mmCIF file of C-alpha atoms in Angstrom:
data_model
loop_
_atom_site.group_PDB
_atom_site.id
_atom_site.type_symbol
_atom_site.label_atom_id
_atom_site.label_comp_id
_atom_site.label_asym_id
_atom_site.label_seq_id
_atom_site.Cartn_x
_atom_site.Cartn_y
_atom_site.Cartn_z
ATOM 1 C CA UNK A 212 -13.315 -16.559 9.107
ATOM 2 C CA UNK A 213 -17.337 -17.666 9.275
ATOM 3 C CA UNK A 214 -19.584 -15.297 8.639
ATOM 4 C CA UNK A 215 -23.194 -15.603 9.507
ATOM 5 C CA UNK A 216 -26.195 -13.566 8.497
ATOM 6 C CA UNK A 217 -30.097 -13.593 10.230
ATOM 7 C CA UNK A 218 -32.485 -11.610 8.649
ATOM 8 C CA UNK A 219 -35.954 -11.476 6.872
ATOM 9 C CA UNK A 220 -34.798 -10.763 3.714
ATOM 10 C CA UNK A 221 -32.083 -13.354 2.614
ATOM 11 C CA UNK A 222 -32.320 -12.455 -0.990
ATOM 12 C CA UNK A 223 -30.546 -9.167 -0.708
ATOM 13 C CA UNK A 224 -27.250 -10.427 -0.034
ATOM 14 C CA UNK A 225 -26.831 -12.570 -2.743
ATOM 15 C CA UNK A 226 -25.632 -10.307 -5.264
ATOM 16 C CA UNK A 227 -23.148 -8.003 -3.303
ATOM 17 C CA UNK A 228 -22.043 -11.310 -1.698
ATOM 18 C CA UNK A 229 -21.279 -13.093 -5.122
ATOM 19 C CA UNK A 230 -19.424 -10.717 -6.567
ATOM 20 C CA UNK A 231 -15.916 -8.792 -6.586
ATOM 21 C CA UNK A 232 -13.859 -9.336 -3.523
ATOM 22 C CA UNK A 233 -16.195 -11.093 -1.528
ATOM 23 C CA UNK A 234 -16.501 -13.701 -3.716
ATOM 24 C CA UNK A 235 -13.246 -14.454 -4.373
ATOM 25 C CA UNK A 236 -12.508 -14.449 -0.841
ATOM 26 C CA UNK A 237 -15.118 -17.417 -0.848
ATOM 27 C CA UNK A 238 -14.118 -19.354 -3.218
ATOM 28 C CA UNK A 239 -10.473 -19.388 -2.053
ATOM 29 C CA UNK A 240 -11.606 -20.640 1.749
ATOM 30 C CA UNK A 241 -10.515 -17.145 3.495
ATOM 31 C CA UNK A 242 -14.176 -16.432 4.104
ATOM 32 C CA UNK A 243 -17.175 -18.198 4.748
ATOM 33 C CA UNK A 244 -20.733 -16.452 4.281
ATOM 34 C CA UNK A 245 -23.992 -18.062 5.065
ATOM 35 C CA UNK A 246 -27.293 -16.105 5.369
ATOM 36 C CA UNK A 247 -30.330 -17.643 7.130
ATOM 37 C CA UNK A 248 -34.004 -16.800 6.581
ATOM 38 C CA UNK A 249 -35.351 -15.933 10.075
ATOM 39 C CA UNK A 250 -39.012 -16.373 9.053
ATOM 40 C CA UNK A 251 -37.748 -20.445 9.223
ATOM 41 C CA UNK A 252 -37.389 -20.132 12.886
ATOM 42 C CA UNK A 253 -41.014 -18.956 13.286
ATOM 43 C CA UNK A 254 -43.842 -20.109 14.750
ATOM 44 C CA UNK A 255 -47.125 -21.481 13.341
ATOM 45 C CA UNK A 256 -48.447 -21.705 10.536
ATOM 46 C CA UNK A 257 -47.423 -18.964 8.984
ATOM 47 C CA UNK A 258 -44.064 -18.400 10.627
ATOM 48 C CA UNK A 259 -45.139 -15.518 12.726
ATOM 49 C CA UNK A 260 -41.855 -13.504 13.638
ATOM 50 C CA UNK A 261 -42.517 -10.322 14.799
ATOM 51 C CA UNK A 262 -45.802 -8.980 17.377
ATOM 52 C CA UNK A 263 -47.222 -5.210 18.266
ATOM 53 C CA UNK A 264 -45.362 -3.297 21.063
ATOM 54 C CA UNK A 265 -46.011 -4.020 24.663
ATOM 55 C CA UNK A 266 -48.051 -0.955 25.749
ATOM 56 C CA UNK A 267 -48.928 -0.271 22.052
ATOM 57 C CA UNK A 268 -47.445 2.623 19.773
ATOM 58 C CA UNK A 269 -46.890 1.813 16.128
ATOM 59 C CA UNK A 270 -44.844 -0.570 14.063
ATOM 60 C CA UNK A 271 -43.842 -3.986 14.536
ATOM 61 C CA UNK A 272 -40.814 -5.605 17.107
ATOM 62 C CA UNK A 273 -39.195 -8.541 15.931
ATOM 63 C CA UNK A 274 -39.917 -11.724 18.675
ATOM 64 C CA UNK A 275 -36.847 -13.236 20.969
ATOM 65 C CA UNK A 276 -38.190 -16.787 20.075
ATOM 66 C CA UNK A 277 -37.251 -17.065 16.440
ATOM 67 C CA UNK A 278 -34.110 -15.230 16.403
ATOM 68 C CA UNK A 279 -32.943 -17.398 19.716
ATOM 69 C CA UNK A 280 -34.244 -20.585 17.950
ATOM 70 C CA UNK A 281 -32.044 -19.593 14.975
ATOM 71 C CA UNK A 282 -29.060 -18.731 16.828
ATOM 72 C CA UNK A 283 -29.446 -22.082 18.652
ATOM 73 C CA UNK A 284 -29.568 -23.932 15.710
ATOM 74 C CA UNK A 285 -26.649 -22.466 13.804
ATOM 75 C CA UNK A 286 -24.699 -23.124 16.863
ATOM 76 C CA UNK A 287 -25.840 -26.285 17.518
ATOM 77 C CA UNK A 288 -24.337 -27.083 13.633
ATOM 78 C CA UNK A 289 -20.995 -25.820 14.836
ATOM 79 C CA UNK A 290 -20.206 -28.515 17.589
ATOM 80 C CA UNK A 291 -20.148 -26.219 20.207
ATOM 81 C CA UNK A 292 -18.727 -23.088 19.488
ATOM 82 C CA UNK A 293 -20.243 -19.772 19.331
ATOM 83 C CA UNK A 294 -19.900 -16.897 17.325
ATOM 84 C CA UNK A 295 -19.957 -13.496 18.283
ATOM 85 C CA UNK A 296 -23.290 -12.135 17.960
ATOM 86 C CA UNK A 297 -23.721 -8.451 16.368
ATOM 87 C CA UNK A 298 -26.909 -6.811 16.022
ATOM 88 C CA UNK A 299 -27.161 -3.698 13.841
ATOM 89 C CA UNK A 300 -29.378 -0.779 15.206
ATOM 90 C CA UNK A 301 -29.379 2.462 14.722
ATOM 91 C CA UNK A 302 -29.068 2.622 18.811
ATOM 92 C CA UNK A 303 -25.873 0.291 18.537
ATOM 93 C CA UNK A 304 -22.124 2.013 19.048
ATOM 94 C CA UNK A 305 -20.568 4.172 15.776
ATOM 95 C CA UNK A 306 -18.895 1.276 13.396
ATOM 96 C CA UNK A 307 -15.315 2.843 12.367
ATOM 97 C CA UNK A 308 -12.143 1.529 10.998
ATOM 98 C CA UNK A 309 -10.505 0.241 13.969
ATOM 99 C CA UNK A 310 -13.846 -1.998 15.183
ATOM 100 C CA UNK A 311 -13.263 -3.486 11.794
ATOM 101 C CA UNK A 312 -10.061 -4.114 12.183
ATOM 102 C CA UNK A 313 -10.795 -5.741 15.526
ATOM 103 C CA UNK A 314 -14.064 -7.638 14.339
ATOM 104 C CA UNK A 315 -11.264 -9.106 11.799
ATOM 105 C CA UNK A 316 -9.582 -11.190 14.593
ATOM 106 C CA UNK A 317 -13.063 -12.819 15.328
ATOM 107 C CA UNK A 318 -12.893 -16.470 13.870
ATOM 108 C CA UNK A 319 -16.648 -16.006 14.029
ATOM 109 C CA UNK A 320 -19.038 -13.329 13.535
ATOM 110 C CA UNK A 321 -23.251 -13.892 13.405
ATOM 111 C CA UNK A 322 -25.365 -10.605 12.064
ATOM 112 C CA UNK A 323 -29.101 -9.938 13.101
ATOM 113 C CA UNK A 324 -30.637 -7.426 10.658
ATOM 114 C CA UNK A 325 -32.578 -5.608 12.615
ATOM 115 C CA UNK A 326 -36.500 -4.201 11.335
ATOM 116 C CA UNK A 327 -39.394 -2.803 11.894
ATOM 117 C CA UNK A 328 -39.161 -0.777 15.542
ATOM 118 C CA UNK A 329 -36.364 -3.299 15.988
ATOM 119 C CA UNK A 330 -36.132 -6.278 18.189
ATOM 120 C CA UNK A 331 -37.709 -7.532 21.701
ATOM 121 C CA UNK A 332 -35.289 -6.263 24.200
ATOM 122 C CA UNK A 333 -34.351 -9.382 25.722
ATOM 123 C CA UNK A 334 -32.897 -10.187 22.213
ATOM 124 C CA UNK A 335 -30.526 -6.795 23.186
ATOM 125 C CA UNK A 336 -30.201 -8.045 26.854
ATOM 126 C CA UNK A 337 -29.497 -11.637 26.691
ATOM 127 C CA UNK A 338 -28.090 -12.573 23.244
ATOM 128 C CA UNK A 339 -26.218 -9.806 22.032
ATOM 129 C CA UNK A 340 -22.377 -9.761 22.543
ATOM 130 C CA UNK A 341 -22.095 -6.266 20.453
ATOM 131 C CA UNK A 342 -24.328 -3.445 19.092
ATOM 132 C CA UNK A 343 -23.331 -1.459 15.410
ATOM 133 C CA UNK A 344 -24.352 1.530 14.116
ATOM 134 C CA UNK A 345 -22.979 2.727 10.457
ATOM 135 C CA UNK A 346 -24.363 6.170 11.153
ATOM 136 C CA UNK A 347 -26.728 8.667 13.155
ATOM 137 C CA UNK A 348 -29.337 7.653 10.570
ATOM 138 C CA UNK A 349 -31.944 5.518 10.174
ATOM 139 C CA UNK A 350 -32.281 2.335 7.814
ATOM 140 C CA UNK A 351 -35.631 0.129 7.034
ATOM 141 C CA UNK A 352 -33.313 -2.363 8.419
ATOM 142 C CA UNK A 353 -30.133 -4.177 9.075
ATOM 143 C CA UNK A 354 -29.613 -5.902 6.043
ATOM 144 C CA UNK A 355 -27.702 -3.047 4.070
ATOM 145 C CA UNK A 356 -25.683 -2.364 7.411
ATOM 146 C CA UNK A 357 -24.669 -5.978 7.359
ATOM 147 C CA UNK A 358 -23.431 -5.742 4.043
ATOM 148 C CA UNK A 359 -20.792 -2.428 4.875
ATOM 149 C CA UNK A 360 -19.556 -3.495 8.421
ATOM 150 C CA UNK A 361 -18.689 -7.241 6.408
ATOM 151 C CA UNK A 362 -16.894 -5.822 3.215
ATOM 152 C CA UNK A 363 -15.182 -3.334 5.862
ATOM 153 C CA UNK A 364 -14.168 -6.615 7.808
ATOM 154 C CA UNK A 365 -13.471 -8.901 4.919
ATOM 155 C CA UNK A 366 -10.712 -6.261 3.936
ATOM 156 C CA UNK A 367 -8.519 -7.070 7.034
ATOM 157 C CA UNK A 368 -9.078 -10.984 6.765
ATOM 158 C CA UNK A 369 -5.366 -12.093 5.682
ATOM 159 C CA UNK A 370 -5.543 -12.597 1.784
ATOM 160 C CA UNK A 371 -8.656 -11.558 1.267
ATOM 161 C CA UNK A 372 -6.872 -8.231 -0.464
ATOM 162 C CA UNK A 373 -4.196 -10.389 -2.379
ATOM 163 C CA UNK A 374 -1.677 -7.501 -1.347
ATOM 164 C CA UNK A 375 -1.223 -7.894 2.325
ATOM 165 C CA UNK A 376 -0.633 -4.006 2.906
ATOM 166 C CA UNK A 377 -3.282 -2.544 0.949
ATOM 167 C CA UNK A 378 -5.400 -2.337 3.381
ATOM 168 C CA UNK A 379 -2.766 -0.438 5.511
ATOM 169 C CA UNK A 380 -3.000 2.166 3.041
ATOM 170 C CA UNK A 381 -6.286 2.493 2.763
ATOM 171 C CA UNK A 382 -8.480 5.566 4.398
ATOM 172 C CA UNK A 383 -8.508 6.191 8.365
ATOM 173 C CA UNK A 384 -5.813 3.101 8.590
ATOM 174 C CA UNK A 385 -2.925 5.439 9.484
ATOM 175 C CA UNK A 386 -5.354 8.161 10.901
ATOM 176 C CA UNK A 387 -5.909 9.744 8.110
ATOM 177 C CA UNK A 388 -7.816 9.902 4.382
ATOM 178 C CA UNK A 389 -5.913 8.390 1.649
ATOM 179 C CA UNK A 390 -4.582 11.236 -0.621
ATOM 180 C CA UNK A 391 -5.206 11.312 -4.408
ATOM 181 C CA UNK A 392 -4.176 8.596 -7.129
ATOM 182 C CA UNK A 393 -3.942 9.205 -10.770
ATOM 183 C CA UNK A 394 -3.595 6.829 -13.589
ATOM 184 C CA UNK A 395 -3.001 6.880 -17.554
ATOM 185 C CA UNK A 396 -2.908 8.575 -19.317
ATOM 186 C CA UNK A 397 -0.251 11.395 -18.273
ATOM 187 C CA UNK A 398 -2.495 14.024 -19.929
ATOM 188 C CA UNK A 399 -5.958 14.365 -19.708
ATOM 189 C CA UNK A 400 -8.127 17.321 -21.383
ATOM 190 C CA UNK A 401 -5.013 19.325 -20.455
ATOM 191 C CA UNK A 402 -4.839 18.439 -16.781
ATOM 192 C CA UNK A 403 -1.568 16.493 -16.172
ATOM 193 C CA UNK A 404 -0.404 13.656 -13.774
ATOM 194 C CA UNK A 405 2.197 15.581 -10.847
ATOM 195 C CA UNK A 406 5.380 15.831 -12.142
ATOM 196 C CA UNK A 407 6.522 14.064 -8.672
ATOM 197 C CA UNK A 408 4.826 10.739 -9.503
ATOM 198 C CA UNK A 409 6.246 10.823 -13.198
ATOM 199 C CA UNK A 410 9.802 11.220 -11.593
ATOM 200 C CA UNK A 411 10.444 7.740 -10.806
ATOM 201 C CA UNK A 412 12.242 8.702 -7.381
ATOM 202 C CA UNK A 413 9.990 6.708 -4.485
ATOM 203 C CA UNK A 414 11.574 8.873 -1.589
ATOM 204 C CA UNK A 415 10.229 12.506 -3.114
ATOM 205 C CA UNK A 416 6.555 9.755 -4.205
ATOM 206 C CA UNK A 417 6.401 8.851 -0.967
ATOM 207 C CA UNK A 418 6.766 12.033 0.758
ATOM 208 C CA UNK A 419 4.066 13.913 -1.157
ATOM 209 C CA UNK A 420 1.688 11.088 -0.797
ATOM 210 C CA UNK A 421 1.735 11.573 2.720
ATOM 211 C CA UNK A 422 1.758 15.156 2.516
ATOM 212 C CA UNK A 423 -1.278 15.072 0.016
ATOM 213 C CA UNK A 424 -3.102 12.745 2.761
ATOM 214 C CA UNK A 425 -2.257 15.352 5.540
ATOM 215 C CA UNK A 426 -3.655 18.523 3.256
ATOM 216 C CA UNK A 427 -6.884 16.300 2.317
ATOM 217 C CA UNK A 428 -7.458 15.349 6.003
ATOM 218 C CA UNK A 429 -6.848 18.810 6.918
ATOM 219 C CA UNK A 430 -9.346 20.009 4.469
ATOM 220 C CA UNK A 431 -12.190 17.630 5.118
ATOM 221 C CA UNK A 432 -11.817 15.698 8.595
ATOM 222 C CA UNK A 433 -9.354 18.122 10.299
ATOM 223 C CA UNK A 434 -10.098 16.426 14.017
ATOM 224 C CA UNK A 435 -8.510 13.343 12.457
ATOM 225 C CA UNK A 436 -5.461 14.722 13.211
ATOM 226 C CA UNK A 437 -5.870 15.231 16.850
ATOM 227 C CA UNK A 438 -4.899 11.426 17.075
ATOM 228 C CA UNK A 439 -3.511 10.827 14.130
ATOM 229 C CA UNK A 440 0.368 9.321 14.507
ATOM 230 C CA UNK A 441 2.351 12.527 13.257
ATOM 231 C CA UNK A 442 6.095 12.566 12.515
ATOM 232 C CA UNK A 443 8.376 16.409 13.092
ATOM 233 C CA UNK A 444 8.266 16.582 8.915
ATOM 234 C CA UNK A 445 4.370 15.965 9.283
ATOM 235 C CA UNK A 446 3.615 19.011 11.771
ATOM 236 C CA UNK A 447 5.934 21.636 9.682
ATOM 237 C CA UNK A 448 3.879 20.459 6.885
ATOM 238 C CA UNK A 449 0.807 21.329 8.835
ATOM 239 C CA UNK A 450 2.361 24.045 10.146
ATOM 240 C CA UNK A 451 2.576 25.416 6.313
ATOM 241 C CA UNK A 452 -1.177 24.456 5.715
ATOM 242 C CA UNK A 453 -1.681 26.792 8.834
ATOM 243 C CA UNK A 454 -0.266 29.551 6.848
ATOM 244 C CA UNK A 455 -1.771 29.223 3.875
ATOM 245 C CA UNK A 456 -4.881 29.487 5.391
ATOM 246 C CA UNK A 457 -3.885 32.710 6.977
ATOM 247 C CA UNK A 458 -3.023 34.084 4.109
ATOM 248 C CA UNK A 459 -5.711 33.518 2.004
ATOM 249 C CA UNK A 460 -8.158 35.230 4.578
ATOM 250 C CA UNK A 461 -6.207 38.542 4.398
#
């Protein structure tokens, strides 16, 4: 997979980029990350690239000509092909689990960090193939969005994990959050590992992880399970949660 990056501030993606996961997955060939300066596709002098609002108001819009100009030229490097081209904006549609998984299937993806009051509208109209949002809040710009919808995306590249499933276990991949892990040692300033996990016996492990995923999703995202994919031994178990609740408010 090619990943792309346009933005005004090309220095903060060098460290998250270089490190952990993301760099491994460059230097095996399973990814590859470029980020372009934007401010080299402007014009003049001093590489003008964003203008005052038509009609006034505050802030600053980014121009259509130098992001176009860079899009044009990274193409133009590619012998033809095209990448799909993402802008992030607070306006854009919610960025979830499954658009990453789907973005993963894209042999080409090209970021524009949005800033300021965002960009010229044509940009939106004309250019644009999709519009991300990481949440109903507001960023001084793209660039950190960039960096959490591609480490969300990098996870479902093939080998990029080194375990092929993990990411099938991870969070929201089944329709629900990922239930509790524990690690050495067995004791801890009295507080013990489950006795299930210490058993050895994978059927009972594997039961009551998924039952500890089902009580945590109940507990903090409970309209997960409106679409989550539920087996008969999942709803009794929910059924039980149901209870519980009950009786704790007599």
């Amino acid at each position: 997979m090619q990943i792309d990056v346009l933005t005004l501030f090309p220095a903060m993606f060098s460290a998250y980029l270089g490190e952990s996961i993301l760099q491994r997955a460059q230097k095996a060939g399973l990814i590859r990350l470029n980020v372009h300066n934007l401010r080299d596709y402007g014009e003049g002098r001093h590489r003008v690239t964003d203008e005052p609002p038509y009609g006034g108001g505050g802030g600053m819009v980014l121009k259509p000509q130098p992001i176009y100009d860079a899009v044009d030229a990274i193409v133009k490097e590619s012998a033809g092909a095209r990448p799909k081209v993402i802008l992030l904006s607070p306006q854009g549609r919610l960025f979830d689990h499954a658009t990453a998984t789907q973005l993963s299937k894209d042999p080409w993806l090209l970021f524009v960090c949005g800033r300021y009051e965002g960009v010229d509208e044509r940009v939106r109209e004309h250019l644009v193939d999709d519009e991300l949002s990481i949440g109903d809040f507001v960023l001084t710009g793209g660039e950190l969005a960039a960096l959490v919808v591609i480490d969300a995306v990098a996870r479902h590249v093939p080998g990029v994990l080194g375990d092929e499933h993990a990411a099938q276990r991870d969070s929201y991949a089944n329709g629900l959050l990922e239930g509790p892990h524990y690690t050495r040692p067995e004791t801890f300033r009295s507080w013990s590992v489950p006795e299930v996990l210490r058993s050895g016996h994978a059927g009972r492990i594997e039961r009551w992880r998924r039952e500890q995923a089902l009580r945590r999703t109940w507990e903090r995202r409970p309209e997960l399970l409106l679409t989550a994919d539920l087996s008969e031994a999942d709803r009794q178990f929910l059924m039980t949660l149901a209870r519980e609740m009950v009786d704790t408010m007599e």
